[in-house]
Amino acid sequence: MRRNRRKRSRPAARAAVAVAALVLGGGGVVLVDVYASAGQDGADRRGPGQPADLTPVASTIDCPEVADGLPRALPPAARPAVDRELAAMDTRITEAYRQFADGRERYGQDAGLARKELLGPLQEQRRAGIERIVTAVNRGGLRFDGMQGLAACTLRTDDGNDLGTDGPPGNEQGKGSGSGNGTANGGGGQAGNGPVRSDFADIRSVRPSAQLPPNRRGASRGVFTTDCGVNANGLFNSDNVIVAPGVSNGAHHMHDYIGNQANDAFASDRDLANGATTCRNRGDRSSYYWPVLRLQNGRSESDADADGGGRDKNVGEIQTPSQVTLAFAGNPNGPVTAMPRLLRIITGDAKAFVNGPANANASWSCTGFEDRQLKEKYPLCPRGSRVVRTFRFQSCWDGRNTDSANHRTHVAFTDRAGRCPRGFRPIPQLVQRIVYNLPPGPGFAVDSFPEQLHKPVTDHGDFINVFDDGLMRRMVACINEGRRCR
């Protein structure tokens, strides 16, 4: 059993909330199907004698992402107050999620009660928080107004149908076969909040599609590889110093950490610069981290009662990767420039299940089949093949900022031809490949915010550049000269 070296205590959440499909059976809580008709995979999931047209159950409190409404460049004086308010908003959403989960049957049968006890108070709290954010930005010297349209939250089903603020009608929800397979509306999984069988697909049924832009004359064709291990020493925490600095349990799921060993919610730039590293080349103190992958086999980890673990419905045995490859590649149209020190990049969206796919960058496959990639499904690999997670990070930088208000707009992806947006310059692209030896079948899941139901589309990776300047120059020269280096 692996140890959690940095456990945090205070809850912090995220901007959308869902509840697993649970009902009380004679022996306690049992998992059930919550669609009476076909599930996401097309299978008929009705129980014996059950009608085919029952109304789907609300399983999500869907709140707009307030961070996406912020101005692109926050005044430095405003950032601490804004970060605190966003974290406080997330905490309130987590509390609403827990309340919804505890009273799911009551709220499912009484839309007025859901509106009175959940959505109404949550909207007022968010409105007040948004007002404080606007005040902080204005005091920082930037005239800014608005975002009140982001205060209201709605109920919706797992398949994305918005049920509005009035919630689901009727009182027939939650009646299923009790098979434990679950459907798109929740259920399934060791903690009752996913994944479900329809979240998996046989990789052999996927059409080959993975293609990269062709290299043109003058392309930077080199590759620089750094070896930082597989987190065999077991460094985990449920913080995220990029998104929620200074907030314990800001991620609500556990991360694997390799490279820099000083990374937690309270790590300063100086802490990271002086941190120990697991990388073989000691000039690389960068931090590479991603949500852990667990076998949901009925067993527990040491974090079963901890924030980010069992308290946030992340359960099962954490799996150590069998291999992690960290490669920095070039640009198909020309040379790359050095990354600025302490550049922060997040690829993918930990809340893509409710936010939608705009920022999703999950990529799942199997060894021997990596020309076939899945975004919204976990792969079922044939015998002898291993599960692979691949992250291709953004490779264009705005030339000025090491971070941005929403932690995205200072970097960008190239277009299909490999060109950066206007005003951005190419930088080395981090390609992170993580391989696992897992038992065959669908008994695994990535850690997630509890409301995200362990959906594979929520997979994501985080990177903070703490390369020594000299080693970064070597990397850039290697890539631009078309060499393969370590």
mmCIF file with all atom_site columns, C-alpha atoms in Angstrom, residues 26-164:
data_model
loop_
_atom_site.group_PDB
_atom_site.id
_atom_site.type_symbol
_atom_site.label_atom_id
_atom_site.label_alt_id
_atom_site.label_comp_id
_atom_site.label_asym_id
_atom_site.label_entity_id
_atom_site.label_seq_id
_atom_site.pdbx_PDB_ins_code
_atom_site.Cartn_x
_atom_site.Cartn_y
_atom_site.Cartn_z
_atom_site.occupancy
_atom_site.B_iso_or_equiv
_atom_site.pdbx_formal_charge
_atom_site.auth_seq_id
_atom_site.auth_comp_id
_atom_site.auth_asym_id
_atom_site.auth_atom_id
_atom_site.pdbx_PDB_model_num
ATOM 1   C CA . GLY A 1 26  ? -33.054 -4.198 1.949   1.00 0.00 ? 26  GLY A CA 1
ATOM 2   C CA . GLY A 1 27  ? -29.381 -4.725 2.721   1.00 0.00 ? 27  GLY A CA 1
ATOM 3   C CA . GLY A 1 28  ? -28.340 -1.077 2.610   1.00 0.00 ? 28  GLY A CA 1
ATOM 4   C CA . VAL A 1 29  ? -27.166 1.108  -0.246  1.00 0.00 ? 29  VAL A CA 1
ATOM 5   C CA . VAL A 1 30  ? -27.186 -0.568 -3.654  1.00 0.00 ? 30  VAL A CA 1
ATOM 6   C CA . LEU A 1 31  ? -26.168 0.705  -7.063  1.00 0.00 ? 31  LEU A CA 1
ATOM 7   C CA . VAL A 1 32  ? -28.922 0.889  -9.637  1.00 0.00 ? 32  VAL A CA 1
ATOM 8   C CA . ASP A 1 33  ? -29.560 1.949  -13.207 1.00 0.00 ? 33  ASP A CA 1
ATOM 9   C CA . VAL A 1 34  ? -31.191 5.348  -13.384 1.00 0.00 ? 34  VAL A CA 1
ATOM 10  C CA . TYR A 1 35  ? -32.278 5.363  -16.997 1.00 0.00 ? 35  TYR A CA 1
ATOM 11  C CA . ALA A 1 36  ? -35.207 3.068  -17.606 1.00 0.00 ? 36  ALA A CA 1
ATOM 12  C CA . SER A 1 37  ? -34.390 2.816  -21.294 1.00 0.00 ? 37  SER A CA 1
ATOM 13  C CA . ALA A 1 38  ? -31.156 2.344  -23.225 1.00 0.00 ? 38  ALA A CA 1
ATOM 14  C CA . GLY A 1 39  ? -27.841 3.301  -21.612 1.00 0.00 ? 39  GLY A CA 1
ATOM 15  C CA . GLN A 1 40  ? -25.024 5.181  -23.284 1.00 0.00 ? 40  GLN A CA 1
ATOM 16  C CA . ASP A 1 41  ? -23.711 1.972  -24.800 1.00 0.00 ? 41  ASP A CA 1
ATOM 17  C CA . GLY A 1 42  ? -27.107 1.137  -26.332 1.00 0.00 ? 42  GLY A CA 1
ATOM 18  C CA . ALA A 1 43  ? -27.895 -1.691 -23.933 1.00 0.00 ? 43  ALA A CA 1
ATOM 19  C CA . ASP A 1 44  ? -31.434 -2.008 -22.553 1.00 0.00 ? 44  ASP A CA 1
ATOM 20  C CA . ARG A 1 45  ? -31.097 -1.406 -18.829 1.00 0.00 ? 45  ARG A CA 1
ATOM 21  C CA . ARG A 1 46  ? -34.703 -1.732 -17.694 1.00 0.00 ? 46  ARG A CA 1
ATOM 22  C CA . GLY A 1 47  ? -35.556 -3.934 -14.756 1.00 0.00 ? 47  GLY A CA 1
ATOM 23  C CA . PRO A 1 48  ? -38.198 -6.664 -15.088 1.00 0.00 ? 48  PRO A CA 1
ATOM 24  C CA . GLY A 1 49  ? -41.588 -5.149 -15.852 1.00 0.00 ? 49  GLY A CA 1
ATOM 25  C CA . GLN A 1 50  ? -40.227 -1.627 -15.921 1.00 0.00 ? 50  GLN A CA 1
ATOM 26  C CA . PRO A 1 51  ? -41.670 0.847  -18.450 1.00 0.00 ? 51  PRO A CA 1
ATOM 27  C CA . ALA A 1 52  ? -39.372 2.210  -21.121 1.00 0.00 ? 52  ALA A CA 1
ATOM 28  C CA . ASP A 1 53  ? -40.167 5.914  -20.861 1.00 0.00 ? 53  ASP A CA 1
ATOM 29  C CA . LEU A 1 54  ? -39.324 7.024  -17.334 1.00 0.00 ? 54  LEU A CA 1
ATOM 30  C CA . THR A 1 55  ? -37.971 10.559 -16.967 1.00 0.00 ? 55  THR A CA 1
ATOM 31  C CA . PRO A 1 56  ? -34.186 10.709 -16.436 1.00 0.00 ? 56  PRO A CA 1
ATOM 32  C CA . VAL A 1 57  ? -33.064 11.579 -12.941 1.00 0.00 ? 57  VAL A CA 1
ATOM 33  C CA . ALA A 1 58  ? -31.230 14.822 -12.243 1.00 0.00 ? 58  ALA A CA 1
ATOM 34  C CA . SER A 1 59  ? -27.707 13.896 -11.253 1.00 0.00 ? 59  SER A CA 1
ATOM 35  C CA . THR A 1 60  ? -25.760 17.126 -11.609 1.00 0.00 ? 60  THR A CA 1
ATOM 36  C CA . ILE A 1 61  ? -25.743 20.632 -10.224 1.00 0.00 ? 61  ILE A CA 1
ATOM 37  C CA . ASP A 1 62  ? -24.186 22.420 -13.163 1.00 0.00 ? 62  ASP A CA 1
ATOM 38  C CA . CYS A 1 63  ? -22.564 25.755 -12.346 1.00 0.00 ? 63  CYS A CA 1
ATOM 39  C CA . PRO A 1 64  ? -20.806 28.000 -14.895 1.00 0.00 ? 64  PRO A CA 1
ATOM 40  C CA . GLU A 1 65  ? -17.039 28.318 -14.563 1.00 0.00 ? 65  GLU A CA 1
ATOM 41  C CA . VAL A 1 66  ? -16.501 31.736 -12.989 1.00 0.00 ? 66  VAL A CA 1
ATOM 42  C CA . ALA A 1 67  ? -12.768 31.691 -13.753 1.00 0.00 ? 67  ALA A CA 1
ATOM 43  C CA . ASP A 1 68  ? -13.581 31.732 -17.464 1.00 0.00 ? 68  ASP A CA 1
ATOM 44  C CA . GLY A 1 69  ? -15.286 35.111 -17.046 1.00 0.00 ? 69  GLY A CA 1
ATOM 45  C CA . LEU A 1 70  ? -12.236 36.824 -15.573 1.00 0.00 ? 70  LEU A CA 1
ATOM 46  C CA . PRO A 1 71  ? -10.223 39.365 -17.568 1.00 0.00 ? 71  PRO A CA 1
ATOM 47  C CA . ARG A 1 72  ? -7.280  37.768 -19.306 1.00 0.00 ? 72  ARG A CA 1
ATOM 48  C CA . ALA A 1 73  ? -4.714  39.677 -17.257 1.00 0.00 ? 73  ALA A CA 1
ATOM 49  C CA . LEU A 1 74  ? -5.530  40.143 -13.576 1.00 0.00 ? 74  LEU A CA 1
ATOM 50  C CA . PRO A 1 75  ? -3.886  42.986 -11.652 1.00 0.00 ? 75  PRO A CA 1
ATOM 51  C CA . PRO A 1 76  ? -1.229  41.331 -9.458  1.00 0.00 ? 76  PRO A CA 1
ATOM 52  C CA . ALA A 1 77  ? -2.712  42.934 -6.350  1.00 0.00 ? 77  ALA A CA 1
ATOM 53  C CA . ALA A 1 78  ? -6.077  41.317 -7.076  1.00 0.00 ? 78  ALA A CA 1
ATOM 54  C CA . ARG A 1 79  ? -4.917  37.757 -7.648  1.00 0.00 ? 79  ARG A CA 1
ATOM 55  C CA . PRO A 1 80  ? -4.756  36.573 -3.993  1.00 0.00 ? 80  PRO A CA 1
ATOM 56  C CA . ALA A 1 81  ? -8.286  37.819 -3.271  1.00 0.00 ? 81  ALA A CA 1
ATOM 57  C CA . VAL A 1 82  ? -9.617  36.332 -6.512  1.00 0.00 ? 82  VAL A CA 1
ATOM 58  C CA . ASP A 1 83  ? -7.997  32.959 -5.778  1.00 0.00 ? 83  ASP A CA 1
ATOM 59  C CA . ARG A 1 84  ? -9.530  32.943 -2.287  1.00 0.00 ? 84  ARG A CA 1
ATOM 60  C CA . GLU A 1 85  ? -13.008 33.746 -3.602  1.00 0.00 ? 85  GLU A CA 1
ATOM 61  C CA . LEU A 1 86  ? -12.849 31.079 -6.316  1.00 0.00 ? 86  LEU A CA 1
ATOM 62  C CA . ALA A 1 87  ? -11.749 28.514 -3.733  1.00 0.00 ? 87  ALA A CA 1
ATOM 63  C CA . ALA A 1 88  ? -14.572 29.560 -1.383  1.00 0.00 ? 88  ALA A CA 1
ATOM 64  C CA . MET A 1 89  ? -17.071 29.183 -4.225  1.00 0.00 ? 89  MET A CA 1
ATOM 65  C CA . ASP A 1 90  ? -15.759 25.712 -4.919  1.00 0.00 ? 90  ASP A CA 1
ATOM 66  C CA . THR A 1 91  ? -16.140 24.792 -1.257  1.00 0.00 ? 91  THR A CA 1
ATOM 67  C CA . ARG A 1 92  ? -19.777 25.856 -1.287  1.00 0.00 ? 92  ARG A CA 1
ATOM 68  C CA . ILE A 1 93  ? -20.443 23.777 -4.387  1.00 0.00 ? 93  ILE A CA 1
ATOM 69  C CA . THR A 1 94  ? -18.886 20.749 -2.710  1.00 0.00 ? 94  THR A CA 1
ATOM 70  C CA . GLU A 1 95  ? -21.171 21.257 0.265   1.00 0.00 ? 95  GLU A CA 1
ATOM 71  C CA . ALA A 1 96  ? -24.169 21.484 -2.060  1.00 0.00 ? 96  ALA A CA 1
ATOM 72  C CA . TYR A 1 97  ? -23.064 18.278 -3.766  1.00 0.00 ? 97  TYR A CA 1
ATOM 73  C CA . ARG A 1 98  ? -22.860 16.420 -0.470  1.00 0.00 ? 98  ARG A CA 1
ATOM 74  C CA . GLN A 1 99  ? -26.262 17.736 0.548   1.00 0.00 ? 99  GLN A CA 1
ATOM 75  C CA . PHE A 1 100 ? -27.720 16.675 -2.800  1.00 0.00 ? 100 PHE A CA 1
ATOM 76  C CA . ALA A 1 101 ? -26.137 13.229 -2.529  1.00 0.00 ? 101 ALA A CA 1
ATOM 77  C CA . ASP A 1 102 ? -27.460 12.718 0.991   1.00 0.00 ? 102 ASP A CA 1
ATOM 78  C CA . GLY A 1 103 ? -30.998 13.749 0.013   1.00 0.00 ? 103 GLY A CA 1
ATOM 79  C CA . ARG A 1 104 ? -31.139 12.576 -3.551  1.00 0.00 ? 104 ARG A CA 1
ATOM 80  C CA . GLU A 1 105 ? -34.527 10.865 -3.345  1.00 0.00 ? 105 GLU A CA 1
ATOM 81  C CA . ARG A 1 106 ? -36.167 13.847 -1.592  1.00 0.00 ? 106 ARG A CA 1
ATOM 82  C CA . TYR A 1 107 ? -34.770 16.359 -4.060  1.00 0.00 ? 107 TYR A CA 1
ATOM 83  C CA . GLY A 1 108 ? -35.605 14.127 -7.002  1.00 0.00 ? 108 GLY A CA 1
ATOM 84  C CA . GLN A 1 109 ? -39.248 14.053 -5.961  1.00 0.00 ? 109 GLN A CA 1
ATOM 85  C CA . ASP A 1 110 ? -39.628 17.690 -4.909  1.00 0.00 ? 110 ASP A CA 1
ATOM 86  C CA . ALA A 1 111 ? -38.306 20.288 -7.336  1.00 0.00 ? 111 ALA A CA 1
ATOM 87  C CA . GLY A 1 112 ? -39.363 23.128 -5.059  1.00 0.00 ? 112 GLY A CA 1
ATOM 88  C CA . LEU A 1 113 ? -37.317 21.694 -2.212  1.00 0.00 ? 113 LEU A CA 1
ATOM 89  C CA . ALA A 1 114 ? -34.259 21.387 -4.459  1.00 0.00 ? 114 ALA A CA 1
ATOM 90  C CA . ARG A 1 115 ? -34.668 24.989 -5.537  1.00 0.00 ? 115 ARG A CA 1
ATOM 91  C CA . LYS A 1 116 ? -35.206 26.243 -1.981  1.00 0.00 ? 116 LYS A CA 1
ATOM 92  C CA . GLU A 1 117 ? -32.484 24.304 -0.194  1.00 0.00 ? 117 GLU A CA 1
ATOM 93  C CA . LEU A 1 118 ? -29.851 23.911 -2.907  1.00 0.00 ? 118 LEU A CA 1
ATOM 94  C CA . LEU A 1 119 ? -30.002 26.063 -6.017  1.00 0.00 ? 119 LEU A CA 1
ATOM 95  C CA . GLY A 1 120 ? -31.343 29.269 -4.478  1.00 0.00 ? 120 GLY A CA 1
ATOM 96  C CA . PRO A 1 121 ? -28.842 29.547 -1.604  1.00 0.00 ? 121 PRO A CA 1
ATOM 97  C CA . LEU A 1 122 ? -26.014 28.473 -3.883  1.00 0.00 ? 122 LEU A CA 1
ATOM 98  C CA . GLN A 1 123 ? -26.853 31.186 -6.393  1.00 0.00 ? 123 GLN A CA 1
ATOM 99  C CA . GLU A 1 124 ? -26.914 33.882 -3.709  1.00 0.00 ? 124 GLU A CA 1
ATOM 100 C CA . GLN A 1 125 ? -23.555 32.744 -2.332  1.00 0.00 ? 125 GLN A CA 1
ATOM 101 C CA . ARG A 1 126 ? -22.045 32.761 -5.809  1.00 0.00 ? 126 ARG A CA 1
ATOM 102 C CA . ARG A 1 127 ? -23.495 36.196 -6.577  1.00 0.00 ? 127 ARG A CA 1
ATOM 103 C CA . ALA A 1 128 ? -21.884 37.630 -3.438  1.00 0.00 ? 128 ALA A CA 1
ATOM 104 C CA . GLY A 1 129 ? -18.568 35.975 -4.285  1.00 0.00 ? 129 GLY A CA 1
ATOM 105 C CA . ILE A 1 130 ? -18.629 37.367 -7.816  1.00 0.00 ? 130 ILE A CA 1
ATOM 106 C CA . GLU A 1 131 ? -19.264 40.848 -6.437  1.00 0.00 ? 131 GLU A CA 1
ATOM 107 C CA . ARG A 1 132 ? -16.217 40.523 -4.194  1.00 0.00 ? 132 ARG A CA 1
ATOM 108 C CA . ILE A 1 133 ? -14.105 39.349 -7.148  1.00 0.00 ? 133 ILE A CA 1
ATOM 109 C CA . VAL A 1 134 ? -15.204 42.352 -9.232  1.00 0.00 ? 134 VAL A CA 1
ATOM 110 C CA . THR A 1 135 ? -14.407 44.676 -6.326  1.00 0.00 ? 135 THR A CA 1
ATOM 111 C CA . ALA A 1 136 ? -10.925 43.180 -5.932  1.00 0.00 ? 136 ALA A CA 1
ATOM 112 C CA . VAL A 1 137 ? -10.183 43.557 -9.655  1.00 0.00 ? 137 VAL A CA 1
ATOM 113 C CA . ASN A 1 138 ? -11.362 47.166 -9.664  1.00 0.00 ? 138 ASN A CA 1
ATOM 114 C CA . ARG A 1 139 ? -9.291  47.986 -6.592  1.00 0.00 ? 139 ARG A CA 1
ATOM 115 C CA . GLY A 1 140 ? -6.313  46.508 -8.399  1.00 0.00 ? 140 GLY A CA 1
ATOM 116 C CA . GLY A 1 141 ? -6.640  49.227 -11.024 1.00 0.00 ? 141 GLY A CA 1
ATOM 117 C CA . LEU A 1 142 ? -8.568  47.449 -13.803 1.00 0.00 ? 142 LEU A CA 1
ATOM 118 C CA . ARG A 1 143 ? -12.101 48.611 -14.612 1.00 0.00 ? 143 ARG A CA 1
ATOM 119 C CA . PHE A 1 144 ? -14.159 45.474 -14.774 1.00 0.00 ? 144 PHE A CA 1
ATOM 120 C CA . ASP A 1 145 ? -17.825 44.634 -14.347 1.00 0.00 ? 145 ASP A CA 1
ATOM 121 C CA . GLY A 1 146 ? -20.152 41.753 -15.039 1.00 0.00 ? 146 GLY A CA 1
ATOM 122 C CA . MET A 1 147 ? -20.042 37.983 -14.444 1.00 0.00 ? 147 MET A CA 1
ATOM 123 C CA . GLN A 1 148 ? -23.349 38.021 -12.532 1.00 0.00 ? 148 GLN A CA 1
ATOM 124 C CA . GLY A 1 149 ? -24.744 35.848 -15.317 1.00 0.00 ? 149 GLY A CA 1
ATOM 125 C CA . LEU A 1 150 ? -22.417 33.129 -14.014 1.00 0.00 ? 150 LEU A CA 1
ATOM 126 C CA . ALA A 1 151 ? -24.052 32.944 -10.578 1.00 0.00 ? 151 ALA A CA 1
ATOM 127 C CA . ALA A 1 152 ? -27.010 30.662 -11.323 1.00 0.00 ? 152 ALA A CA 1
ATOM 128 C CA . CYS A 1 153 ? -26.689 26.877 -11.275 1.00 0.00 ? 153 CYS A CA 1
ATOM 129 C CA . THR A 1 154 ? -29.072 24.349 -12.803 1.00 0.00 ? 154 THR A CA 1
ATOM 130 C CA . LEU A 1 155 ? -29.962 20.705 -12.431 1.00 0.00 ? 155 LEU A CA 1
ATOM 131 C CA . ARG A 1 156 ? -29.151 18.401 -15.320 1.00 0.00 ? 156 ARG A CA 1
ATOM 132 C CA . THR A 1 157 ? -28.803 14.731 -16.110 1.00 0.00 ? 157 THR A CA 1
ATOM 133 C CA . ASP A 1 158 ? -25.540 12.973 -16.789 1.00 0.00 ? 158 ASP A CA 1
ATOM 134 C CA . ASP A 1 159 ? -26.254 12.991 -20.513 1.00 0.00 ? 159 ASP A CA 1
ATOM 135 C CA . GLY A 1 160 ? -26.238 16.783 -20.494 1.00 0.00 ? 160 GLY A CA 1
ATOM 136 C CA . ASN A 1 161 ? -29.985 17.453 -20.574 1.00 0.00 ? 161 ASN A CA 1
ATOM 137 C CA . ASP A 1 162 ? -30.567 20.678 -18.678 1.00 0.00 ? 162 ASP A CA 1
ATOM 138 C CA . LEU A 1 163 ? -33.519 20.359 -16.312 1.00 0.00 ? 163 LEU A CA 1
ATOM 139 C CA . GLY A 1 164 ? -33.361 24.026 -15.343 1.00 0.00 ? 164 GLY A CA 1
#
